[in-house]
Amino acid sequence: MPITLPRSLPAFDVLNKEGVMVMGLDTAGKQDIRPLKIGLLNLMPKKIQAENQFARLIGASPLQVDLRLIRMTEHQTKNTAAEHMAEFYKPFQDVKHEKFDGLIITGAPIEKLDFEDVTYWDEFKEILEWTQTNVHSTFGVCWGGMAMINYFHDVKKHLLPAKSFGCFRHDNLKSASPYLRGFSDDFVIPVSRWTEMKQEEVDAAGLITLLGSNETGPCLVEDKKHRALYIFNHFEYDSGTLKEEYDRDVANGTPINVPCNYYPDDDPTQNPLNRWRSHAHLLYGNWVSEIYLTTPFDQSLIGQASTDLRA
C-alpha cells in the first residue's frame, strides 16, 4: 500500500520516480480502509529535503500512510519558501485537537543551545505533553530525540569536544525487539552532531537502549512509558547528505574533519557509498508495522491507557 501525499508536494514526484508507492489524496479517499495518520513535525531548515527523506522511509511500508506536515506555530523558517509552508504545513495549534497514530519529530540545528534557550521551547513542551493524549507512538530524531528524553526523564545532553561526524559502526543490542526485525548484528549509521547522551545516564533513567556504538554511545532508545523511540543519529540521511554538510563547512571556512568511514579510502574526491539504506527502511518499516499492530481502529481511543491490540 502507498503513502498518500498531495500531488503538488515535491516529495510526490521524487518518490514516484524512485519507485515508492505514492497515492494522491483524491485517490486515497476512495479506498474503504483507514490509513495510518502520521505527522511530521519538521524542525529542519531545509524542509523539502527532510520531507523527502522521511516520506521515503515510511512510504516503503505495505500499509497506507496519510502523512501530515506540521510546523511550530510562531517560528518562521528562513530557508523554505513561504508559499510551500502555507500550502503544505499546518501550525501545531491548528492540529492539536486531532489524533495521530504516529508522530516524527525531526532534528534541528540548535543542539549547542540549552533547551530552555530555544525560542519555541515552551510550545515544544506543550507538544510533548500533547503526544501523551493524542499520539499513539512518537519517534524523536537527533535533537528531537534528545529534547524528548531530557523533558520526560531529565537525561542531559553533553557538548562534545569535536563534532561526531561520519558513518560509525553500531551494535544490535536487543535483537528480539520488534523494532529491529531483520537487523544485522552490526552496521553503520550516519552521525552528525556536536552533543551526546551518556549511556550510564540513559540506563539510570530505566530506558532500553536498542542500538549503540562504542564510539558514539547510545543511538536508539525505547521509552515504553511514553510510547516513544529516541534516535540520536541519522538513518534518514540521503547518500549525499554528509557530503553536503562537509562541502558547506569547507566553503565557509569552518574547521571540519572529513566524515569518517564515508568516502572510499576517506577520500572526499570520490563518491560516497550508502551502506545504511537497508537498515533505515527496516527500522522505519518496523515502526510503522508496530503502530499498525497496536493502534486502535477508533482514533478517538488513541492516547488512552492500554490501547495495545496485542495485549
PDB file of C-alpha atoms in Angstrom:
ATOM      1  CA  MET A   1       0.000   0.000   0.000  1.00  0.00           C
ATOM      2  CA  PRO A   2       1.196   3.550  -0.667  1.00  0.00           C
ATOM      3  CA  ILE A   3       1.845   6.704   1.260  1.00  0.00           C
ATOM      4  CA  THR A   4      -0.718   9.402   0.491  1.00  0.00           C
ATOM      5  CA  LEU A   5       0.613  12.861  -0.336  1.00  0.00           C
ATOM      6  CA  PRO A   6      -0.706  15.964  -2.079  1.00  0.00           C
ATOM      7  CA  ARG A   7       0.202  15.621  -5.755  1.00  0.00           C
ATOM      8  CA  SER A   8       1.762  19.103  -5.724  1.00  0.00           C
ATOM      9  CA  LEU A   9       4.142  18.306  -2.833  1.00  0.00           C
ATOM     10  CA  PRO A  10       7.692  17.943  -4.249  1.00  0.00           C
ATOM     11  CA  ALA A  11       8.102  14.597  -2.474  1.00  0.00           C
ATOM     12  CA  PHE A  12       5.265  13.133  -4.581  1.00  0.00           C
ATOM     13  CA  ASP A  13       7.261  13.245  -7.835  1.00  0.00           C
ATOM     14  CA  VAL A  14      10.585  12.467  -6.140  1.00  0.00           C
ATOM     15  CA  LEU A  15       9.289   9.264  -4.531  1.00  0.00           C
ATOM     16  CA  ASN A  16       7.214   8.262  -7.547  1.00  0.00           C
ATOM     17  CA  LYS A  17      10.336   8.348  -9.735  1.00  0.00           C
ATOM     18  CA  GLU A  18      12.189   6.240  -7.156  1.00  0.00           C
ATOM     19  CA  GLY A  19       9.536   3.535  -7.309  1.00  0.00           C
ATOM     20  CA  VAL A  20       7.957   4.283  -3.917  1.00  0.00           C
ATOM     21  CA  MET A  21       4.206   3.727  -3.976  1.00  0.00           C
ATOM     22  CA  VAL A  22       2.529   7.130  -3.653  1.00  0.00           C
ATOM     23  CA  MET A  23      -1.124   7.997  -3.974  1.00  0.00           C
ATOM     24  CA  GLY A  24      -2.867  11.322  -4.350  1.00  0.00           C
ATOM     25  CA  LEU A  25      -5.336  12.384  -1.687  1.00  0.00           C
ATOM     26  CA  ASP A  26      -8.171  12.203  -4.208  1.00  0.00           C
ATOM     27  CA  THR A  27      -7.499   8.523  -4.946  1.00  0.00           C
ATOM     28  CA  ALA A  28      -6.878   7.591  -1.307  1.00  0.00           C
ATOM     29  CA  GLY A  29     -10.256   8.986  -0.324  1.00  0.00           C
ATOM     30  CA  LYS A  30     -11.992   6.363  -2.473  1.00  0.00           C
ATOM     31  CA  GLN A  31     -10.470   3.407  -0.597  1.00  0.00           C
ATOM     32  CA  ASP A  32     -12.560   1.759   2.105  1.00  0.00           C
ATOM     33  CA  ILE A  33      -9.762   1.409   4.674  1.00  0.00           C
ATOM     34  CA  ARG A  34      -8.343   3.554   7.461  1.00  0.00           C
ATOM     35  CA  PRO A  35      -4.824   4.717   6.641  1.00  0.00           C
ATOM     36  CA  LEU A  36      -2.352   5.319   9.440  1.00  0.00           C
ATOM     37  CA  LYS A  37      -2.204   9.032  10.186  1.00  0.00           C
ATOM     38  CA  ILE A  38       1.398  10.049  10.829  1.00  0.00           C
ATOM     39  CA  GLY A  39       2.546  13.593  11.488  1.00  0.00           C
ATOM     40  CA  LEU A  40       5.968  15.021  10.657  1.00  0.00           C
ATOM     41  CA  LEU A  41       6.929  17.897  12.956  1.00  0.00           C
ATOM     42  CA  ASN A  42       9.626  19.297  10.703  1.00  0.00           C
ATOM     43  CA  LEU A  43      12.184  21.418  12.550  1.00  0.00           C
ATOM     44  CA  MET A  44      14.877  21.222   9.881  1.00  0.00           C
ATOM     45  CA  PRO A  45      15.791  24.379   7.938  1.00  0.00           C
ATOM     46  CA  LYS A  46      15.696  22.501   4.609  1.00  0.00           C
ATOM     47  CA  LYS A  47      12.063  21.429   4.911  1.00  0.00           C
ATOM     48  CA  ILE A  48      11.687  19.814   1.490  1.00  0.00           C
ATOM     49  CA  GLN A  49      14.808  17.679   1.900  1.00  0.00           C
ATOM     50  CA  ALA A  50      13.553  16.380   5.258  1.00  0.00           C
ATOM     51  CA  GLU A  51      10.081  15.730   3.803  1.00  0.00           C
ATOM     52  CA  ASN A  52      11.602  13.594   1.055  1.00  0.00           C
ATOM     53  CA  GLN A  53      13.821  11.661   3.446  1.00  0.00           C
ATOM     54  CA  PHE A  54      11.144  10.683   5.941  1.00  0.00           C
ATOM     55  CA  ALA A  55       8.371  10.161   3.378  1.00  0.00           C
ATOM     56  CA  ARG A  56      10.685   7.794   1.506  1.00  0.00           C
ATOM     57  CA  LEU A  57      11.164   5.626   4.596  1.00  0.00           C
ATOM     58  CA  ILE A  58       7.596   5.436   5.859  1.00  0.00           C
ATOM     59  CA  GLY A  59       6.293   5.177   2.302  1.00  0.00           C
ATOM     60  CA  ALA A  60       8.116   1.877   1.822  1.00  0.00           C
ATOM     61  CA  SER A  61       5.687   0.167   4.191  1.00  0.00           C
ATOM     62  CA  PRO A  62       2.972  -2.107   2.738  1.00  0.00           C
ATOM     63  CA  LEU A  63       0.439  -0.038   4.715  1.00  0.00           C
ATOM     64  CA  GLN A  64      -1.293   3.110   3.577  1.00  0.00           C
ATOM     65  CA  VAL A  65       0.065   6.118   5.442  1.00  0.00           C
ATOM     66  CA  ASP A  66      -1.508   9.555   5.494  1.00  0.00           C
ATOM     67  CA  LEU A  67       1.422  11.938   6.100  1.00  0.00           C
ATOM     68  CA  ARG A  68       0.623  15.310   7.677  1.00  0.00           C
ATOM     69  CA  LEU A  69       3.229  18.104   7.790  1.00  0.00           C
ATOM     70  CA  ILE A  70       3.349  20.179  10.978  1.00  0.00           C
ATOM     71  CA  ARG A  71       5.356  23.249  11.985  1.00  0.00           C
ATOM     72  CA  MET A  72       5.883  25.246  15.131  1.00  0.00           C
ATOM     73  CA  THR A  73       3.188  27.891  15.328  1.00  0.00           C
ATOM     74  CA  GLU A  74       5.172  31.110  15.743  1.00  0.00           C
ATOM     75  CA  HIS A  75       8.595  30.124  14.414  1.00  0.00           C
ATOM     76  CA  GLN A  76       9.162  31.275  10.838  1.00  0.00           C
ATOM     77  CA  THR A  77      11.543  29.359   8.585  1.00  0.00           C
ATOM     78  CA  LYS A  78      14.087  31.299   6.523  1.00  0.00           C
ATOM     79  CA  ASN A  79      15.152  28.506   4.185  1.00  0.00           C
ATOM     80  CA  THR A  80      11.878  27.306   2.649  1.00  0.00           C
ATOM     81  CA  ALA A  81       9.513  29.352   0.511  1.00  0.00           C
ATOM     82  CA  ALA A  82       6.584  30.846   2.394  1.00  0.00           C
ATOM     83  CA  GLU A  83       4.259  29.551  -0.349  1.00  0.00           C
ATOM     84  CA  HIS A  84       5.399  25.971   0.307  1.00  0.00           C
ATOM     85  CA  MET A  85       4.871  26.343   4.039  1.00  0.00           C
ATOM     86  CA  ALA A  86       1.431  27.892   3.576  1.00  0.00           C
ATOM     87  CA  GLU A  87       0.265  25.193   1.152  1.00  0.00           C
ATOM     88  CA  PHE A  88       1.527  22.055   2.864  1.00  0.00           C
ATOM     89  CA  TYR A  89       2.080  22.775   6.577  1.00  0.00           C
ATOM     90  CA  LYS A  90      -0.286  23.276   9.465  1.00  0.00           C
ATOM     91  CA  PRO A  91       0.853  25.039  12.643  1.00  0.00           C
ATOM     92  CA  PHE A  92       0.634  22.855  15.721  1.00  0.00           C
ATOM     93  CA  GLN A  93      -2.087  24.992  17.249  1.00  0.00           C
ATOM     94  CA  ASP A  94      -4.310  24.147  14.270  1.00  0.00           C
ATOM     95  CA  VAL A  95      -3.916  20.363  14.646  1.00  0.00           C
ATOM     96  CA  LYS A  96      -3.672  19.861  18.392  1.00  0.00           C
ATOM     97  CA  HIS A  97      -7.329  18.825  18.558  1.00  0.00           C
ATOM     98  CA  GLU A  98      -6.569  15.888  16.222  1.00  0.00           C
ATOM     99  CA  LYS A  99      -5.408  12.339  16.988  1.00  0.00           C
ATOM    100  CA  PHE A 100      -2.370  10.774  15.270  1.00  0.00           C
ATOM    101  CA  ASP A 101      -1.251   7.169  15.029  1.00  0.00           C
ATOM    102  CA  GLY A 102       2.369   8.294  14.817  1.00  0.00           C
ATOM    103  CA  LEU A 103       4.482  11.418  15.012  1.00  0.00           C
ATOM    104  CA  ILE A 104       8.067  12.004  13.868  1.00  0.00           C
ATOM    105  CA  ILE A 105       9.900  14.936  15.444  1.00  0.00           C
ATOM    106  CA  THR A 106      12.967  15.824  13.377  1.00  0.00           C
ATOM    107  CA  GLY A 107      16.295  17.190  14.450  1.00  0.00           C
ATOM    108  CA  ALA A 108      17.158  20.890  14.392  1.00  0.00           C
ATOM    109  CA  PRO A 109      20.475  22.751  14.025  1.00  0.00           C
ATOM    110  CA  ILE A 110      20.258  24.174  17.558  1.00  0.00           C
ATOM    111  CA  GLU A 111      21.871  21.417  19.582  1.00  0.00           C
ATOM    112  CA  LYS A 112      24.509  23.681  21.156  1.00  0.00           C
ATOM    113  CA  LEU A 113      21.774  25.783  22.757  1.00  0.00           C
ATOM    114  CA  ASP A 114      20.385  24.901  26.156  1.00  0.00           C
ATOM    115  CA  PHE A 115      16.876  23.560  25.677  1.00  0.00           C
ATOM    116  CA  GLU A 116      15.390  26.472  27.631  1.00  0.00           C
ATOM    117  CA  ASP A 117      17.088  28.952  25.270  1.00  0.00           C
ATOM    118  CA  VAL A 118      15.325  27.598  22.174  1.00  0.00           C
ATOM    119  CA  THR A 119      12.798  30.218  21.062  1.00  0.00           C
ATOM    120  CA  TYR A 120       9.976  27.704  20.662  1.00  0.00           C
ATOM    121  CA  TRP A 121      10.763  25.617  23.752  1.00  0.00           C
ATOM    122  CA  ASP A 122       7.501  26.439  25.541  1.00  0.00           C
ATOM    123  CA  GLU A 123       5.372  25.274  22.610  1.00  0.00           C
ATOM    124  CA  PHE A 124       7.633  22.266  22.131  1.00  0.00           C
ATOM    125  CA  LYS A 125       6.948  21.190  25.716  1.00  0.00           C
ATOM    126  CA  GLU A 126       3.240  21.613  25.020  1.00  0.00           C
ATOM    127  CA  ILE A 127       3.627  19.298  22.012  1.00  0.00           C
ATOM    128  CA  LEU A 128       5.362  16.653  24.115  1.00  0.00           C
ATOM    129  CA  GLU A 129       2.534  16.719  26.651  1.00  0.00           C
ATOM    130  CA  TRP A 130       0.052  16.538  23.768  1.00  0.00           C
ATOM    131  CA  THR A 131       1.712  13.357  22.452  1.00  0.00           C
ATOM    132  CA  GLN A 132       0.676  11.598  25.645  1.00  0.00           C
ATOM    133  CA  THR A 133      -3.014  12.089  24.908  1.00  0.00           C
ATOM    134  CA  ASN A 134      -3.210  12.469  21.120  1.00  0.00           C
ATOM    135  CA  VAL A 135      -0.405  10.347  19.598  1.00  0.00           C
ATOM    136  CA  HIS A 136      -0.068   6.576  19.736  1.00  0.00           C
ATOM    137  CA  SER A 137       3.694   6.407  19.028  1.00  0.00           C
ATOM    138  CA  THR A 138       6.282   9.202  18.782  1.00  0.00           C
ATOM    139  CA  PHE A 139       9.708   8.985  17.110  1.00  0.00           C
ATOM    140  CA  GLY A 140      12.182  11.706  18.123  1.00  0.00           C
ATOM    141  CA  VAL A 141      15.198  12.126  15.813  1.00  0.00           C
ATOM    142  CA  CYS A 142      18.574  13.657  16.788  1.00  0.00           C
ATOM    143  CA  TRP A 143      17.777  16.960  18.588  1.00  0.00           C
ATOM    144  CA  GLY A 144      14.119  15.938  18.673  1.00  0.00           C
ATOM    145  CA  GLY A 145      15.017  12.709  20.478  1.00  0.00           C
ATOM    146  CA  MET A 146      17.428  14.457  22.837  1.00  0.00           C
ATOM    147  CA  ALA A 147      14.806  17.048  23.713  1.00  0.00           C
ATOM    148  CA  MET A 148      12.213  14.352  24.396  1.00  0.00           C
ATOM    149  CA  ILE A 149      14.451  12.238  26.615  1.00  0.00           C
ATOM    150  CA  ASN A 150      15.503  15.360  28.506  1.00  0.00           C
ATOM    151  CA  TYR A 151      11.928  16.529  29.036  1.00  0.00           C
ATOM    152  CA  PHE A 152      10.482  13.184  30.091  1.00  0.00           C
ATOM    153  CA  HIS A 153      13.478  11.801  32.017  1.00  0.00           C
ATOM    154  CA  ASP A 154      15.868  14.718  32.698  1.00  0.00           C
ATOM    155  CA  VAL A 155      18.653  12.955  30.766  1.00  0.00           C
ATOM    156  CA  LYS A 156      21.196  15.659  29.918  1.00  0.00           C
ATOM    157  CA  LYS A 157      22.885  16.321  26.608  1.00  0.00           C
ATOM    158  CA  HIS A 158      26.632  16.893  26.767  1.00  0.00           C
ATOM    159  CA  LEU A 159      28.709  19.021  24.410  1.00  0.00           C
ATOM    160  CA  LEU A 160      31.407  17.067  22.571  1.00  0.00           C
ATOM    161  CA  PRO A 161      34.981  18.409  22.207  1.00  0.00           C
ATOM    162  CA  ALA A 162      34.664  17.911  18.443  1.00  0.00           C
ATOM    163  CA  LYS A 163      31.802  17.121  16.084  1.00  0.00           C
ATOM    164  CA  SER A 164      30.936  13.437  15.794  1.00  0.00           C
ATOM    165  CA  PHE A 165      30.802  13.221  12.024  1.00  0.00           C
ATOM    166  CA  GLY A 166      30.760  10.254   9.662  1.00  0.00           C
ATOM    167  CA  CYS A 167      29.470   6.680   9.433  1.00  0.00           C
ATOM    168  CA  PHE A 168      30.032   4.720  12.625  1.00  0.00           C
ATOM    169  CA  ARG A 169      29.548   1.041  13.361  1.00  0.00           C
ATOM    170  CA  HIS A 170      26.701   0.251  15.740  1.00  0.00           C
ATOM    171  CA  ASP A 171      25.659  -2.896  17.575  1.00  0.00           C
ATOM    172  CA  ASN A 172      22.242  -4.526  17.695  1.00  0.00           C
ATOM    173  CA  LEU A 173      21.764  -4.734  21.466  1.00  0.00           C
ATOM    174  CA  LYS A 174      18.207  -6.114  21.581  1.00  0.00           C
ATOM    175  CA  SER A 175      17.743  -8.383  18.575  1.00  0.00           C
ATOM    176  CA  ALA A 176      14.363  -9.613  19.882  1.00  0.00           C
ATOM    177  CA  SER A 177      12.883  -6.108  19.738  1.00  0.00           C
ATOM    178  CA  PRO A 178      10.090  -5.821  17.161  1.00  0.00           C
ATOM    179  CA  TYR A 179      11.689  -2.562  16.009  1.00  0.00           C
ATOM    180  CA  LEU A 180      14.843  -4.463  14.999  1.00  0.00           C
ATOM    181  CA  ARG A 181      13.296  -7.273  12.948  1.00  0.00           C
ATOM    182  CA  GLY A 182      15.704  -8.189  10.163  1.00  0.00           C
ATOM    183  CA  PHE A 183      18.612  -6.173  11.582  1.00  0.00           C
ATOM    184  CA  SER A 184      22.185  -7.397  11.274  1.00  0.00           C
ATOM    185  CA  ASP A 185      24.317  -7.786  14.382  1.00  0.00           C
ATOM    186  CA  ASP A 186      26.245  -4.656  13.437  1.00  0.00           C
ATOM    187  CA  PHE A 187      26.003  -1.993  10.715  1.00  0.00           C
ATOM    188  CA  VAL A 188      26.866   1.654  10.038  1.00  0.00           C
ATOM    189  CA  ILE A 189      24.737   4.733  10.689  1.00  0.00           C
ATOM    190  CA  PRO A 190      25.456   8.345   9.683  1.00  0.00           C
ATOM    191  CA  VAL A 191      26.255  10.560  12.673  1.00  0.00           C
ATOM    192  CA  SER A 192      26.400  14.357  12.599  1.00  0.00           C
ATOM    193  CA  ARG A 193      26.177  16.120  15.969  1.00  0.00           C
ATOM    194  CA  TRP A 194      28.013  18.238  18.499  1.00  0.00           C
ATOM    195  CA  THR A 195      26.360  16.691  21.544  1.00  0.00           C
ATOM    196  CA  GLU A 196      25.849  13.254  23.053  1.00  0.00           C
ATOM    197  CA  MET A 197      23.726  11.387  25.556  1.00  0.00           C
ATOM    198  CA  LYS A 198      25.717   9.265  28.017  1.00  0.00           C
ATOM    199  CA  GLN A 199      24.872   5.565  28.262  1.00  0.00           C
ATOM    200  CA  GLU A 200      25.028   5.449  32.056  1.00  0.00           C
ATOM    201  CA  GLU A 201      22.516   8.291  32.318  1.00  0.00           C
ATOM    202  CA  VAL A 202      20.150   6.623  29.858  1.00  0.00           C
ATOM    203  CA  ASP A 203      20.436   3.408  31.884  1.00  0.00           C
ATOM    204  CA  ALA A 204      19.793   5.276  35.144  1.00  0.00           C
ATOM    205  CA  ALA A 205      16.524   6.569  33.676  1.00  0.00           C
ATOM    206  CA  GLY A 206      15.350   2.969  33.265  1.00  0.00           C
ATOM    207  CA  LEU A 207      15.202   3.143  29.463  1.00  0.00           C
ATOM    208  CA  ILE A 208      16.059   0.411  26.965  1.00  0.00           C
ATOM    209  CA  THR A 209      18.929   1.010  24.536  1.00  0.00           C
ATOM    210  CA  LEU A 210      18.265  -0.912  21.319  1.00  0.00           C
ATOM    211  CA  LEU A 211      21.214   0.281  19.214  1.00  0.00           C
ATOM    212  CA  GLY A 212      24.549   1.639  20.409  1.00  0.00           C
ATOM    213  CA  SER A 213      28.142   2.279  19.447  1.00  0.00           C
ATOM    214  CA  ASN A 214      31.416   2.051  21.360  1.00  0.00           C
ATOM    215  CA  GLU A 215      32.476   5.237  19.578  1.00  0.00           C
ATOM    216  CA  THR A 216      29.360   7.422  19.663  1.00  0.00           C
ATOM    217  CA  GLY A 217      27.312   5.988  22.530  1.00  0.00           C
ATOM    218  CA  PRO A 218      23.589   5.158  22.622  1.00  0.00           C
ATOM    219  CA  CYS A 219      21.749   5.552  19.330  1.00  0.00           C
ATOM    220  CA  LEU A 220      18.200   4.154  19.548  1.00  0.00           C
ATOM    221  CA  VAL A 221      16.392   4.188  22.885  1.00  0.00           C
ATOM    222  CA  GLU A 222      12.924   2.833  23.658  1.00  0.00           C
ATOM    223  CA  ASP A 223      10.668   4.583  26.169  1.00  0.00           C
ATOM    224  CA  LYS A 224       7.704   2.292  26.716  1.00  0.00           C
ATOM    225  CA  LYS A 225       6.040   4.505  29.308  1.00  0.00           C
ATOM    226  CA  HIS A 226       5.744   7.391  26.865  1.00  0.00           C
ATOM    227  CA  ARG A 227       5.195   5.197  23.765  1.00  0.00           C
ATOM    228  CA  ALA A 228       8.302   6.701  22.188  1.00  0.00           C
ATOM    229  CA  LEU A 229      11.563   5.951  20.411  1.00  0.00           C
ATOM    230  CA  TYR A 230      14.549   8.295  20.533  1.00  0.00           C
ATOM    231  CA  ILE A 231      17.236   8.058  17.864  1.00  0.00           C
ATOM    232  CA  PHE A 232      20.254  10.343  18.062  1.00  0.00           C
ATOM    233  CA  ASN A 233      21.726   9.538  14.638  1.00  0.00           C
ATOM    234  CA  HIS A 234      20.536   9.776  11.055  1.00  0.00           C
ATOM    235  CA  PHE A 235      19.244   6.686   9.290  1.00  0.00           C
ATOM    236  CA  GLU A 236      17.099   9.024   7.176  1.00  0.00           C
ATOM    237  CA  TYR A 237      20.085  10.722   5.512  1.00  0.00           C
ATOM    238  CA  ASP A 238      20.430  10.569   1.746  1.00  0.00           C
ATOM    239  CA  SER A 239      23.665   9.245   0.251  1.00  0.00           C
ATOM    240  CA  GLY A 240      24.991  12.766  -0.211  1.00  0.00           C
ATOM    241  CA  THR A 241      23.797  14.488   2.970  1.00  0.00           C
ATOM    242  CA  LEU A 242      27.088  14.207   4.873  1.00  0.00           C
ATOM    243  CA  LYS A 243      28.893  15.391   1.735  1.00  0.00           C
ATOM    244  CA  GLU A 244      26.635  18.453   1.577  1.00  0.00           C
ATOM    245  CA  GLU A 245      27.429  19.264   5.208  1.00  0.00           C
ATOM    246  CA  TYR A 246      31.163  18.752   4.669  1.00  0.00           C
ATOM    247  CA  ASP A 247      31.267  20.826   1.470  1.00  0.00           C
ATOM    248  CA  ARG A 248      29.280  23.613   3.150  1.00  0.00           C
ATOM    249  CA  ASP A 249      31.684  23.826   6.076  1.00  0.00           C
ATOM    250  CA  VAL A 250      34.736  23.737   3.805  1.00  0.00           C
ATOM    251  CA  ALA A 251      33.262  26.526   1.668  1.00  0.00           C
ATOM    252  CA  ASN A 252      32.515  28.606   4.778  1.00  0.00           C
ATOM    253  CA  GLY A 253      35.978  28.047   6.218  1.00  0.00           C
ATOM    254  CA  THR A 254      34.529  26.191   9.202  1.00  0.00           C
ATOM    255  CA  PRO A 255      37.004  23.698  10.723  1.00  0.00           C
ATOM    256  CA  ILE A 256      35.676  20.212   9.947  1.00  0.00           C
ATOM    257  CA  ASN A 257      37.130  16.753   9.586  1.00  0.00           C
ATOM    258  CA  VAL A 258      36.425  14.577   6.556  1.00  0.00           C
ATOM    259  CA  PRO A 259      33.419  12.442   7.627  1.00  0.00           C
ATOM    260  CA  CYS A 260      34.962   9.176   8.749  1.00  0.00           C
ATOM    261  CA  ASN A 261      34.201   5.862   7.068  1.00  0.00           C
ATOM    262  CA  TYR A 262      32.034   7.606   4.469  1.00  0.00           C
ATOM    263  CA  TYR A 263      34.071   8.172   1.317  1.00  0.00           C
ATOM    264  CA  PRO A 264      36.045   5.246  -0.165  1.00  0.00           C
ATOM    265  CA  ASP A 265      39.509   5.428   1.461  1.00  0.00           C
ATOM    266  CA  ASP A 266      38.282   8.589   3.264  1.00  0.00           C
ATOM    267  CA  ASP A 267      38.960  10.465   0.032  1.00  0.00           C
ATOM    268  CA  PRO A 268      36.420  13.313  -0.432  1.00  0.00           C
ATOM    269  CA  THR A 269      37.113  13.446  -4.179  1.00  0.00           C
ATOM    270  CA  GLN A 270      35.370  10.067  -4.538  1.00  0.00           C
ATOM    271  CA  ASN A 271      31.632   9.399  -4.461  1.00  0.00           C
ATOM    272  CA  PRO A 272      30.375   8.360  -1.021  1.00  0.00           C
ATOM    273  CA  LEU A 273      28.809   4.950  -0.519  1.00  0.00           C
ATOM    274  CA  ASN A 274      25.412   4.426   1.108  1.00  0.00           C
ATOM    275  CA  ARG A 275      25.749   1.453   3.481  1.00  0.00           C
ATOM    276  CA  TRP A 276      22.796   2.198   5.767  1.00  0.00           C
ATOM    277  CA  ARG A 277      19.824   2.384   3.381  1.00  0.00           C
ATOM    278  CA  SER A 278      18.510  -1.148   4.007  1.00  0.00           C
ATOM    279  CA  HIS A 279      18.578  -0.774   7.791  1.00  0.00           C
ATOM    280  CA  ALA A 280      16.907   2.621   7.526  1.00  0.00           C
ATOM    281  CA  HIS A 281      13.977   1.048   5.690  1.00  0.00           C
ATOM    282  CA  LEU A 282      13.868  -1.810   8.192  1.00  0.00           C
ATOM    283  CA  LEU A 283      13.686   0.468  11.215  1.00  0.00           C
ATOM    284  CA  TYR A 284      11.003   2.810   9.930  1.00  0.00           C
ATOM    285  CA  GLY A 285       9.069  -0.050   8.346  1.00  0.00           C
ATOM    286  CA  ASN A 286       9.120  -1.911  11.661  1.00  0.00           C
ATOM    287  CA  TRP A 287       7.970   1.226  13.478  1.00  0.00           C
ATOM    288  CA  VAL A 288       5.034   1.690  11.092  1.00  0.00           C
ATOM    289  CA  SER A 289       4.172  -2.009  11.424  1.00  0.00           C
ATOM    290  CA  GLU A 290       4.169  -1.769  15.220  1.00  0.00           C
ATOM    291  CA  ILE A 291       1.839   1.204  15.024  1.00  0.00           C
ATOM    292  CA  TYR A 292      -0.494  -0.766  12.751  1.00  0.00           C
ATOM    293  CA  LEU A 293      -0.498  -3.730  15.155  1.00  0.00           C
ATOM    294  CA  THR A 294      -1.143  -1.709  18.293  1.00  0.00           C
ATOM    295  CA  THR A 295      -3.099   1.437  17.436  1.00  0.00           C
ATOM    296  CA  PRO A 296      -6.880   1.364  17.951  1.00  0.00           C
ATOM    297  CA  PHE A 297      -9.065   1.415  14.849  1.00  0.00           C
ATOM    298  CA  ASP A 298     -11.202   4.028  16.567  1.00  0.00           C
ATOM    299  CA  GLN A 299      -8.900   7.046  16.522  1.00  0.00           C
ATOM    300  CA  SER A 300     -10.753   8.642  19.423  1.00  0.00           C
ATOM    301  CA  LEU A 301      -9.203   5.963  21.676  1.00  0.00           C
ATOM    302  CA  ILE A 302      -5.622   6.980  20.819  1.00  0.00           C
ATOM    303  CA  GLY A 303      -3.741   8.106  23.897  1.00  0.00           C
ATOM    304  CA  GLN A 304      -5.924   6.217  26.331  1.00  0.00           C
ATOM    305  CA  ALA A 305      -4.461   3.593  28.648  1.00  0.00           C
ATOM    306  CA  SER A 306      -3.985   0.067  27.320  1.00  0.00           C
ATOM    307  CA  THR A 307      -4.651   0.508  23.623  1.00  0.00           C
ATOM    308  CA  ASP A 308      -2.207  -2.229  22.553  1.00  0.00           C
ATOM    309  CA  LEU A 309      -4.349  -4.552  20.444  1.00  0.00           C
ATOM    310  CA  ARG A 310      -1.947  -7.469  21.091  1.00  0.00           C
ATOM    311  CA  ALA A 311      -2.411  -7.274  24.866  1.00  0.00           C
TER     312      ALA A 311
END
